[in-house]
Short mmCIF file of C-alpha atoms and ligand atoms in Angstrom, two decimals:
data_model
loop_
_atom_site.label_atom_id
_atom_site.label_comp_id
_atom_site.label_asym_id
_atom_site.label_seq_id
_atom_site.Cartn_x
_atom_site.Cartn_y
_atom_site.Cartn_z
CA MET A 73 241.29 120.24 150.64
CA ALA A 74 237.90 120.81 149.05
CA VAL A 75 238.77 124.47 148.79
CA ALA A 76 241.96 123.72 146.93
CA VAL A 77 240.00 121.56 144.46
CA ALA A 78 237.40 124.27 143.98
CA ALA A 79 240.13 126.84 143.40
CA ALA A 80 241.76 124.61 140.82
CA VAL A 81 238.45 124.10 138.99
CA HIS A 82 237.86 127.85 138.83
CA ARG A 83 241.36 128.56 137.56
CA THR A 84 240.93 125.96 134.84
CA ALA A 85 237.50 127.28 133.88
CA LEU A 86 238.87 130.79 133.66
CA GLY A 87 241.83 129.79 131.52
CA GLY A 88 244.54 129.34 134.13
CA GLY A 89 243.72 132.45 136.05
CA SER A 90 243.41 134.92 133.19
CA VAL A 91 240.09 136.23 132.01
CA PRO A 92 239.49 135.15 128.43
CA GLY A 93 238.67 137.87 126.00
CA ALA A 94 239.57 140.68 128.33
CA SER A 95 242.49 142.86 127.38
CA SER A 96 244.77 143.97 130.17
CA GLN A 97 243.73 147.60 129.59
CA SER A 98 240.01 146.92 129.61
CA PRO A 99 238.21 148.18 132.72
CA ALA A 100 235.98 145.09 132.46
CA ALA A 101 239.04 142.90 132.80
CA LEU A 102 239.93 144.66 136.03
CA GLY A 103 236.44 144.45 137.42
CA ARG A 104 234.45 141.50 138.72
CA LEU A 105 233.40 138.83 136.24
CA PRO A 106 231.19 135.79 136.74
CA CYS A 107 232.76 132.36 136.82
CA PRO A 108 231.56 130.38 133.79
CA VAL A 109 231.42 127.14 135.78
CA HIS A 110 229.92 128.12 139.11
CA CYS A 111 227.64 130.88 137.99
CA SER A 112 227.30 132.37 141.48
CA ILE A 113 231.07 132.87 141.77
CA THR A 114 232.32 136.33 140.97
CA THR A 115 236.05 136.83 140.59
CA GLN A 116 238.57 139.60 140.33
CA ARG A 117 241.80 139.29 138.34
CA ASP A 118 244.24 140.15 141.06
CA SER A 119 243.14 137.75 143.74
CA LEU A 120 243.01 134.05 144.37
CA CYS A 121 239.92 131.90 144.04
CA LEU A 122 239.54 130.31 147.46
CA GLY A 123 235.88 129.44 147.64
CA SER A 124 235.28 132.01 150.35
CA GLY A 125 236.28 135.44 151.41
CA LEU A 126 232.92 137.13 150.86
CA GLY A 127 234.54 140.35 149.86
CA GLN A 128 237.22 140.13 152.52
CA GLY A 129 240.09 140.11 150.05
CA SER A 130 242.47 137.18 150.10
CA ARG A 131 241.81 135.94 153.65
CA SER A 132 242.03 132.15 153.65
CA LEU A 133 239.46 129.82 155.10
CA SER A 134 242.03 128.08 157.22
CA GLY A 135 243.13 131.40 158.67
CA SER A 136 246.52 131.39 156.90
CA SER A 137 246.66 133.81 154.01
CA SER A 138 250.27 133.13 153.01
CA ARG A 139 249.50 129.65 151.65
CA ARG A 140 246.95 131.10 149.26
CA ARG A 141 248.93 134.02 147.91
CA PRO A 142 249.31 133.88 144.10
CA THR A 143 252.76 132.92 142.92
CA ALA A 144 254.48 134.10 139.76
CA ARG A 145 253.89 130.64 138.27
CA GLN A 146 250.16 130.83 138.89
CA GLY A 147 249.97 134.21 137.20
CA VAL A 148 246.81 136.23 137.76
CA ALA A 149 244.48 134.83 140.35
CA GLN A 150 240.83 135.43 141.14
CA ARG A 151 239.03 136.55 144.25
CA VAL A 152 235.76 134.81 145.08
CA TYR A 153 232.89 137.00 146.17
CA ALA A 154 230.17 134.39 146.49
CA ILE A 155 229.81 130.65 146.26
CA ASP A 156 226.80 128.38 146.39
CA ALA A 157 228.66 125.05 146.43
CA ALA A 158 228.15 123.08 149.66
CA GLN A 159 231.15 123.21 151.99
CA PRO A 160 232.39 120.21 153.97
CA PHE A 161 232.33 122.22 157.19
CA ASP A 162 229.83 124.62 158.70
CA MET A 163 231.32 127.83 157.33
CA GLU A 164 228.00 129.64 156.89
CA ALA A 165 227.00 129.12 160.49
CA ARG A 166 230.46 130.22 161.65
CA LEU A 167 230.20 133.39 159.59
CA ALA A 168 226.67 134.02 160.80
CA ARG A 169 227.83 133.71 164.41
CA ALA A 170 230.74 136.06 163.76
CA VAL A 171 228.46 138.63 162.14
CA LYS A 172 225.98 138.32 164.98
CA ALA A 173 228.64 138.96 167.59
CA GLU A 174 229.87 141.95 165.62
CA ALA A 175 226.36 143.32 165.16
CA ARG A 176 225.59 142.91 168.86
CA LEU A 177 225.13 146.36 170.31
CA LYS A 178 225.67 147.67 173.80
CA ILE A 179 222.55 149.79 174.27
CA GLY A 180 222.18 152.22 177.16
CA ILE A 181 218.74 153.51 178.11
CA VAL A 182 218.36 156.78 179.99
CA GLY A 183 214.93 156.85 181.68
CA PHE A 184 213.86 153.38 182.74
CA GLY A 185 210.15 154.11 183.24
CA ASN A 186 207.19 152.62 181.41
CA PHE A 187 208.52 153.02 177.89
CA GLY A 188 212.22 152.47 178.66
CA GLN A 189 211.46 149.03 180.11
CA PHE A 190 209.12 148.19 177.25
CA LEU A 191 211.91 148.90 174.72
CA ALA A 192 214.60 147.13 176.78
CA LYS A 193 212.64 143.85 176.78
CA ARG A 194 212.33 143.83 173.00
CA PHE A 195 215.94 144.91 172.31
CA LYS A 196 217.17 142.22 174.68
CA SER A 197 215.22 139.56 172.81
CA HIS A 198 217.24 140.46 169.69
CA GLY A 199 220.51 139.54 171.40
CA HIS A 200 221.73 143.04 172.29
CA GLU A 201 223.32 143.92 175.61
CA LEU A 202 221.23 146.35 177.64
CA ILE A 203 222.23 148.79 180.37
CA ALA A 204 220.04 151.46 181.95
CA THR A 205 220.03 154.46 184.24
CA SER A 206 217.18 156.49 185.68
CA ARG A 207 216.34 159.10 188.28
CA GLY A 208 214.65 156.42 190.40
CA ASP A 209 216.13 153.09 191.45
CA TYR A 210 215.04 150.38 189.03
CA SER A 211 217.77 147.86 189.89
CA ALA A 212 215.26 145.15 190.87
CA VAL A 213 213.12 145.31 187.74
CA ALA A 214 216.24 145.71 185.58
CA GLY A 215 217.72 142.58 187.15
CA GLU A 216 214.57 140.63 186.24
CA LEU A 217 214.88 141.79 182.63
CA GLY A 218 218.59 140.97 182.40
CA VAL A 219 219.50 144.64 182.14
CA LYS A 220 222.52 146.12 183.98
CA PHE A 221 221.31 149.07 186.04
CA PHE A 222 223.55 152.02 186.99
CA SER A 223 222.39 154.61 189.50
CA ASP A 224 225.60 156.52 188.88
CA LEU A 225 225.77 158.42 185.60
CA ASP A 226 229.57 158.26 185.44
CA ASP A 227 229.47 154.48 185.71
CA PHE A 228 226.77 154.32 183.07
CA CYS A 229 228.84 156.35 180.58
CA GLU A 230 232.12 154.60 181.42
CA TYR A 231 230.52 151.29 180.43
CA HIS A 232 230.82 152.77 176.90
CA PRO A 233 227.50 151.90 175.28
CA ASP A 234 227.44 152.01 171.45
CA VAL A 235 224.01 153.59 171.64
CA VAL A 236 222.41 155.91 174.23
CA ILE A 237 218.61 156.04 174.01
CA MET A 238 216.91 158.96 175.72
CA SER A 239 213.57 157.63 176.99
CA THR A 240 212.90 160.32 179.57
CA SER A 241 209.69 162.34 179.73
CA ILE A 242 209.64 165.06 177.08
CA ILE A 243 209.68 167.83 179.64
CA SER A 244 212.68 166.41 181.56
CA THR A 245 214.85 165.46 178.56
CA GLU A 246 216.86 168.66 178.38
CA ALA A 247 217.76 168.49 182.08
CA ALA A 248 218.50 164.74 181.91
CA LEU A 249 220.80 165.19 178.91
CA GLY A 250 222.53 168.08 180.66
CA LYS A 251 223.41 165.81 183.58
CA LEU A 252 225.10 163.11 181.46
CA PRO A 253 228.92 163.26 181.67
CA LEU A 254 229.31 163.11 177.88
CA GLN A 255 233.10 163.20 178.09
CA ARG A 256 233.04 159.70 179.60
CA LEU A 257 231.31 158.19 176.57
CA LYS A 258 233.28 156.90 173.60
CA ARG A 259 233.59 159.33 170.73
CA SER A 260 231.52 157.35 168.25
CA THR A 261 228.43 157.00 170.47
CA LEU A 262 225.09 157.06 168.67
CA PHE A 263 222.45 159.16 170.44
CA VAL A 264 218.86 158.13 169.85
CA ASP A 265 215.66 159.57 171.24
CA VAL A 266 212.20 158.04 171.33
CA LEU A 267 210.30 161.14 172.37
CA SER A 268 206.75 161.54 171.07
CA VAL A 269 207.67 164.97 169.70
CA LYS A 270 210.55 165.26 167.29
CA GLU A 271 211.66 168.78 166.38
CA PHE A 272 212.54 169.55 170.00
CA PRO A 273 214.96 166.62 170.63
CA LYS A 274 216.50 167.10 167.16
CA ARG A 275 217.37 170.71 167.98
CA LEU A 276 218.44 169.79 171.49
CA PHE A 277 220.82 167.06 170.27
CA LEU A 278 222.27 169.24 167.53
CA ASN A 279 222.86 172.04 170.05
CA GLN A 280 224.16 170.00 172.97
CA LEU A 281 226.00 167.01 171.56
CA PRO A 282 229.60 167.21 170.36
CA VAL A 283 230.02 166.61 166.63
CA HIS A 284 231.71 163.25 167.14
CA PHE A 285 228.42 161.76 168.39
CA ASP A 286 225.93 160.51 165.83
CA ILE A 287 222.22 161.35 166.08
CA LEU A 288 219.16 159.30 165.18
CA CYS A 289 215.72 160.64 166.08
CA THR A 290 212.95 158.05 166.25
CA HIS A 291 209.35 157.77 167.32
CA PRO A 292 207.85 154.33 167.79
CA MET A 293 204.20 155.24 167.19
CA PHE A 294 203.01 152.70 169.76
CA GLY A 295 203.49 151.99 173.42
CA PRO A 296 203.27 149.31 176.09
CA ASP A 297 199.49 149.00 175.55
CA SER A 298 199.15 149.18 171.76
CA GLY A 299 202.43 147.28 171.23
CA ARG A 300 201.97 144.69 173.96
CA GLY A 301 201.92 141.81 171.48
CA THR A 302 203.30 141.97 167.97
CA TRP A 303 204.79 145.12 166.42
CA GLU A 304 203.82 143.90 162.97
CA GLY A 305 202.62 146.85 160.87
CA LEU A 306 203.07 149.43 163.63
CA PRO A 307 204.80 152.61 162.39
CA LEU A 308 208.34 153.52 163.37
CA MET A 309 209.19 157.06 162.31
CA TYR A 310 212.87 157.98 162.10
CA GLU A 311 215.28 160.59 160.81
CA ARG A 312 219.05 160.00 160.46
CA VAL A 313 219.88 163.47 161.68
CA ARG A 314 223.66 162.95 161.79
CA VAL A 315 225.07 159.53 161.02
CA SER A 316 228.63 159.46 159.68
CA GLU A 317 227.95 157.66 156.41
CA GLY A 318 231.65 157.54 155.54
CA LYS A 319 232.39 155.41 158.59
CA PRO A 320 231.03 151.88 158.09
CA ARG A 321 231.00 150.95 161.79
CA ARG A 322 228.95 154.02 162.70
CA LYS A 323 226.48 153.39 159.91
CA ALA A 324 226.27 149.76 161.02
CA VAL A 325 225.37 150.82 164.56
CA ALA A 326 222.48 153.00 163.34
CA ASP A 327 221.35 150.30 160.93
CA GLY A 328 221.64 147.67 163.68
CA LEU A 329 219.34 149.64 165.94
CA LEU A 330 216.74 150.21 163.22
CA GLU A 331 217.03 146.55 162.30
CA VAL A 332 215.29 145.58 165.56
CA PHE A 333 212.15 147.45 164.49
CA ARG A 334 212.44 146.17 160.93
CA ARG A 335 212.73 142.55 162.09
CA GLU A 336 209.74 143.05 164.38
CA GLY A 337 207.74 143.92 161.26
CA CYS A 338 207.32 147.65 161.98
CA ARG A 339 206.33 149.93 159.12
CA MET A 340 209.52 151.96 158.71
CA VAL A 341 208.72 155.61 157.95
CA GLU A 342 211.71 157.84 157.22
CA MET A 343 210.52 161.42 157.68
CA SER A 344 211.88 164.75 158.88
CA CYS A 345 211.23 165.60 162.51
CA GLU A 346 209.46 168.81 161.47
CA GLU A 347 207.03 166.93 159.22
CA HIS A 348 206.42 164.40 161.99
CA ASP A 349 205.32 167.14 164.37
CA ARG A 350 202.99 168.72 161.82
CA GLN A 351 201.27 165.40 161.20
CA ALA A 352 201.34 164.18 164.81
CA ALA A 353 199.62 167.31 166.15
CA SER A 354 196.47 166.54 164.20
CA THR A 355 196.59 162.79 164.86
CA GLN A 356 198.38 161.80 168.05
CA PHE A 357 197.66 164.95 170.10
CA ILE A 358 193.98 164.96 169.14
CA THR A 359 193.73 161.22 169.93
CA HIS A 360 195.20 161.77 173.39
CA THR A 361 193.00 164.84 174.01
CA VAL A 362 189.77 163.08 173.07
CA GLY A 363 190.83 159.97 175.01
CA ARG A 364 191.46 162.08 178.09
CA MET A 365 188.19 164.01 177.71
CA LEU A 366 186.23 160.76 177.51
CA GLY A 367 188.26 159.41 180.42
CA GLU A 368 187.13 162.41 182.48
CA MET A 369 183.53 161.37 181.80
CA GLY A 370 184.11 158.01 183.51
CA LEU A 371 182.57 155.96 180.69
CA SER A 372 181.96 152.28 181.35
CA ASN A 373 180.53 149.20 179.64
CA THR A 374 176.77 148.67 179.37
CA ALA A 375 174.68 145.70 178.29
CA ILE A 376 173.99 147.32 174.90
CA ASP A 377 177.43 148.59 173.84
CA THR A 378 177.74 149.33 170.12
CA LYS A 379 180.93 148.81 168.12
CA GLY A 380 181.43 152.58 168.03
CA TYR A 381 181.13 152.85 171.79
CA GLU A 382 183.56 149.97 172.26
CA SER A 383 186.13 151.85 170.14
CA LEU A 384 185.68 154.88 172.39
CA LEU A 385 186.32 152.76 175.47
CA SER A 386 189.44 151.27 173.90
CA LEU A 387 190.65 154.79 173.07
CA VAL A 388 190.22 155.70 176.75
CA ASN A 389 192.16 152.57 177.78
CA ASN A 390 194.97 153.27 175.31
CA THR A 391 195.56 156.79 176.57
CA ALA A 392 194.67 156.52 180.27
CA ASN A 393 197.87 154.68 181.23
CA ASP A 394 200.19 157.30 179.74
CA SER A 395 201.52 159.82 182.23
CA PHE A 396 200.19 163.37 182.26
CA ASP A 397 203.83 164.47 181.68
CA LEU A 398 203.71 162.68 178.35
CA TYR A 399 200.43 164.36 177.37
CA TYR A 400 201.60 167.77 178.52
CA GLY A 401 204.82 167.25 176.52
CA LEU A 402 202.77 166.54 173.39
CA PHE A 403 201.11 169.91 173.87
CA MET A 404 203.98 172.04 175.12
CA TYR A 405 206.73 170.76 172.85
CA ASN A 406 204.85 170.57 169.57
CA GLN A 407 204.44 173.95 167.92
CA SER A 408 201.32 172.85 166.04
CA ALA A 409 199.48 171.53 169.11
CA THR A 410 197.95 174.85 170.22
CA GLN A 411 196.44 175.37 166.79
CA GLU A 412 195.03 171.83 166.79
CA LEU A 413 193.51 172.32 170.26
CA GLN A 414 191.89 175.52 168.95
CA ARG A 415 190.50 173.64 165.95
CA LEU A 416 189.07 170.95 168.22
CA GLU A 417 187.42 173.57 170.42
CA THR A 418 185.99 175.42 167.41
CA ALA A 419 184.62 172.16 165.98
CA PHE A 420 182.98 171.30 169.30
CA ASP A 421 181.47 174.82 169.58
CA ARG A 422 180.07 174.56 166.05
CA ILE A 423 178.40 171.22 166.75
CA ARG A 424 176.96 172.47 170.01
CA GLN A 425 175.71 175.64 168.29
CA LYS A 426 173.94 173.55 165.66
CA LEU A 427 172.14 171.60 168.37
CA MET A 428 171.16 174.74 170.25
CA ASP A 429 169.88 176.41 167.09
CA GLU A 430 167.63 173.42 166.35
CA LEU A 431 166.35 173.48 169.90
CA HIS A 432 165.63 177.22 169.83
CA ASP A 433 163.82 176.93 166.51
CA ALA A 434 161.55 174.26 167.93
CA LEU A 435 160.89 176.27 171.09
CA ARG A 436 160.21 179.48 169.21
CA LYS A 437 157.78 177.76 166.86
CA ASP A 438 156.05 176.45 169.92
CA ILE A 439 155.84 179.87 171.47
CA PHE A 440 155.13 182.02 168.45
CA GLY A 441 154.03 179.64 165.69
CA PRO A 442 150.40 178.79 164.67
CA LYS A 443 148.50 176.72 167.24
CA PRO A 444 145.62 174.39 166.44
CA ILE A 445 142.57 175.89 168.18
CA THR A 446 139.64 173.55 168.77
CA PRO A 447 136.22 174.75 169.91
CA GLU A 448 136.74 172.87 173.17
CA VAL A 449 139.47 175.26 174.27
CA LEU A 450 137.00 178.15 174.23
CA PRO A 451 134.49 178.75 177.03
CA PRO A 452 131.06 177.30 176.08
CA SER A 453 129.61 180.77 175.75
CA LYS A 454 132.15 181.57 173.02
CA ARG A 455 131.94 178.33 170.98
CA LEU A 456 130.68 178.55 167.39
CA SER A 457 127.81 176.36 166.43
CA ASP A 458 129.12 174.85 163.21
CA SER A 459 132.41 173.01 162.83
CA SER A 460 133.35 174.75 159.55
CA SER A 461 133.44 178.04 161.43
CA ALA A 462 135.69 176.40 164.04
CA GLN A 463 137.98 175.21 161.26
CA SER A 464 138.32 178.74 159.99
CA LEU A 465 139.70 179.69 163.38
CA ASN A 466 142.68 177.50 162.70
CA ASN A 467 143.53 179.09 159.37
CA GLY A 468 145.55 182.20 158.85
CA GLY A 469 148.33 183.88 160.88
CA GLY A 470 147.94 184.52 164.58
CA ALA A 471 145.52 182.25 166.36
CA LYS A 472 144.69 184.98 168.78
CA GLY A 473 143.78 187.34 165.96
CA SER A 474 141.49 184.79 164.32
CA VAL A 475 139.73 184.00 167.54
CA LYS A 476 139.25 187.66 168.25
CA GLY A 477 137.79 188.32 164.78
CA SER A 478 135.38 185.39 164.95
CA THR A 479 134.24 185.95 168.43
CA ALA A 480 133.68 189.63 168.02
CA PRO A 481 129.93 189.25 167.33
CA ASN A 482 129.51 187.00 170.38
CA GLN A 483 131.40 189.40 172.54
CA GLN A 484 129.14 192.15 171.34
CA GLN A 485 126.08 190.12 172.37
P1 LIG B 779 206.99 159.64 180.68
O1 LIG B 779 206.23 160.07 181.85
O2 LIG B 779 206.87 160.46 179.47
O3 LIG B 779 208.53 159.49 181.09
C1 LIG B 779 208.91 158.77 182.23
C2 LIG B 779 210.42 158.70 182.28
O4 LIG B 779 210.99 160.00 182.41
C3 LIG B 779 210.90 157.88 183.47
O5 LIG B 779 211.98 157.10 183.07
C4 LIG B 779 211.35 158.94 184.45
O6 LIG B 779 212.42 158.50 185.26
C5 LIG B 779 211.86 160.03 183.54
N1 LIG B 779 211.76 161.35 184.19
C6 LIG B 779 210.65 162.04 184.47
N2 LIG B 779 210.97 163.22 185.06
C7 LIG B 779 212.31 163.24 185.17
C8 LIG B 779 213.25 164.18 185.69
N3 LIG B 779 212.85 165.35 186.20
N4 LIG B 779 214.57 163.88 185.61
C9 LIG B 779 214.99 162.71 185.07
N5 LIG B 779 214.15 161.77 184.58
C10 LIG B 779 212.84 162.04 184.61
O7 LIG B 779 206.51 158.14 180.38
P2 LIG B 779 207.01 157.01 179.38
O8 LIG B 779 205.80 156.40 178.86
O9 LIG B 779 207.97 156.17 180.09
O10 LIG B 779 207.71 157.77 178.16
C11 LIG B 779 209.10 157.92 178.04
C12 LIG B 779 209.42 158.58 176.70
O11 LIG B 779 208.99 157.73 175.65
C13 LIG B 779 208.70 159.89 176.52
O12 LIG B 779 209.54 160.83 175.92
C14 LIG B 779 207.56 159.55 175.59
O13 LIG B 779 207.17 160.64 174.79
C15 LIG B 779 208.17 158.44 174.76
N6 LIG B 779 207.20 157.51 174.19
C16 LIG B 779 206.27 156.94 174.98
C17 LIG B 779 205.32 156.09 174.44
C18 LIG B 779 204.27 155.44 175.28
O14 LIG B 779 203.33 154.88 174.74
N7 LIG B 779 204.38 155.45 176.57
C19 LIG B 779 205.36 155.82 173.06
C20 LIG B 779 206.34 156.40 172.28
C21 LIG B 779 207.25 157.24 172.84
P3 LIG B 779 212.11 157.94 186.72
O15 LIG B 779 211.02 156.93 186.54
O16 LIG B 779 213.40 157.36 187.14
O17 LIG B 779 211.68 159.09 187.56
#
């Protein structure tokens, strides 16, 4: 009823359905124009003003479109794209629920270890449906998290997830992908990886996945330790390697997945996988290497810890829980890592060399440099009588030479 009234008001305001001042040939007349009464209402000449529709054409609010179809008597009608007038029923909430159900993704995680579980918890909290598979049996922990666990890869794929996230160790990803029965997945599946290196999975996906699968490479630059609490401000690197932009549903799936990170407050960094690896070698790989080196030293708290030392301990803690497979993957599967390791080694050698040079200088001065000679160091028979003569022993180059010269007369005695 209220809709019918609103529609009537708009038709009146717009001059009985026609757009005043717009000729029938004018492109403006065919496009969207604002309603002069309800300034948030945008209309189009060939559709009916219904107070809703939100770009869905002439669908009626009551669900029956035939009642709203323009008649010859009504002439040209308008389509409403937006309305800010309060509605007598909870349309906004109904739409929101409908959108939410549509945006709900079925997400399948391959590799349900440390990081796979960490991601599953957060994705679940955003209302998505989670399934998982792994080499080991994680059915108990998955059950606790509300995640459906499949030990069988065929069953996992036949559940038809919208998204498959590879969260396997870097070094096992190629083998794990090779074992997936891809033909059992639906054709529009989006493949995502979260590996800490990026060029390798990008190439792997492009080489191994059929063209009807979309590809999104991501790297959450945090883990179960650094991202235990909020994700606010933590970087999420991603590259839309192959997302069918022309197909709205496919784009929506990729956007929906990224939306989880966006809503968590992550800093979204769109970057090529190649650039990621160049930058990560000198940041992430070096961080892990230094953390592991310090870990090897078995550092622990003392009563006089400085802020700097506390940061070192927290670096050790942040890297110690990651598997060696992960660290080895950072080295082996990033082309820039070897060069960075070399740079780290060279830097350490240079610092050590500087220290050794200082030490040698001091030692050599001690061995070969001038020494203060006091009369007391000489045997009584060789001491000079006056102190000024003793002073002269200390001047000049070699102490030995001076002593020799001065004592020559005594020796002759
Ligand atoms: P990880 O040691 O790198 O990977 C463990 C996962 O790999 C487990 O799910 C394990 O499955 C699976 N896996 C290992 N070897 C396998 C094999 N031969 N065949 C099949 N599956 C195998 O530790 P993670 O921390 O869980 O990392 C997972 C991925 O997330 C890695 O690619 C890592 O680079 C990435 N990532 C990790 C972090 C982090 O902070 N941890 C942050 C960002 C990205 P089973 O347990 O069933 O054996």
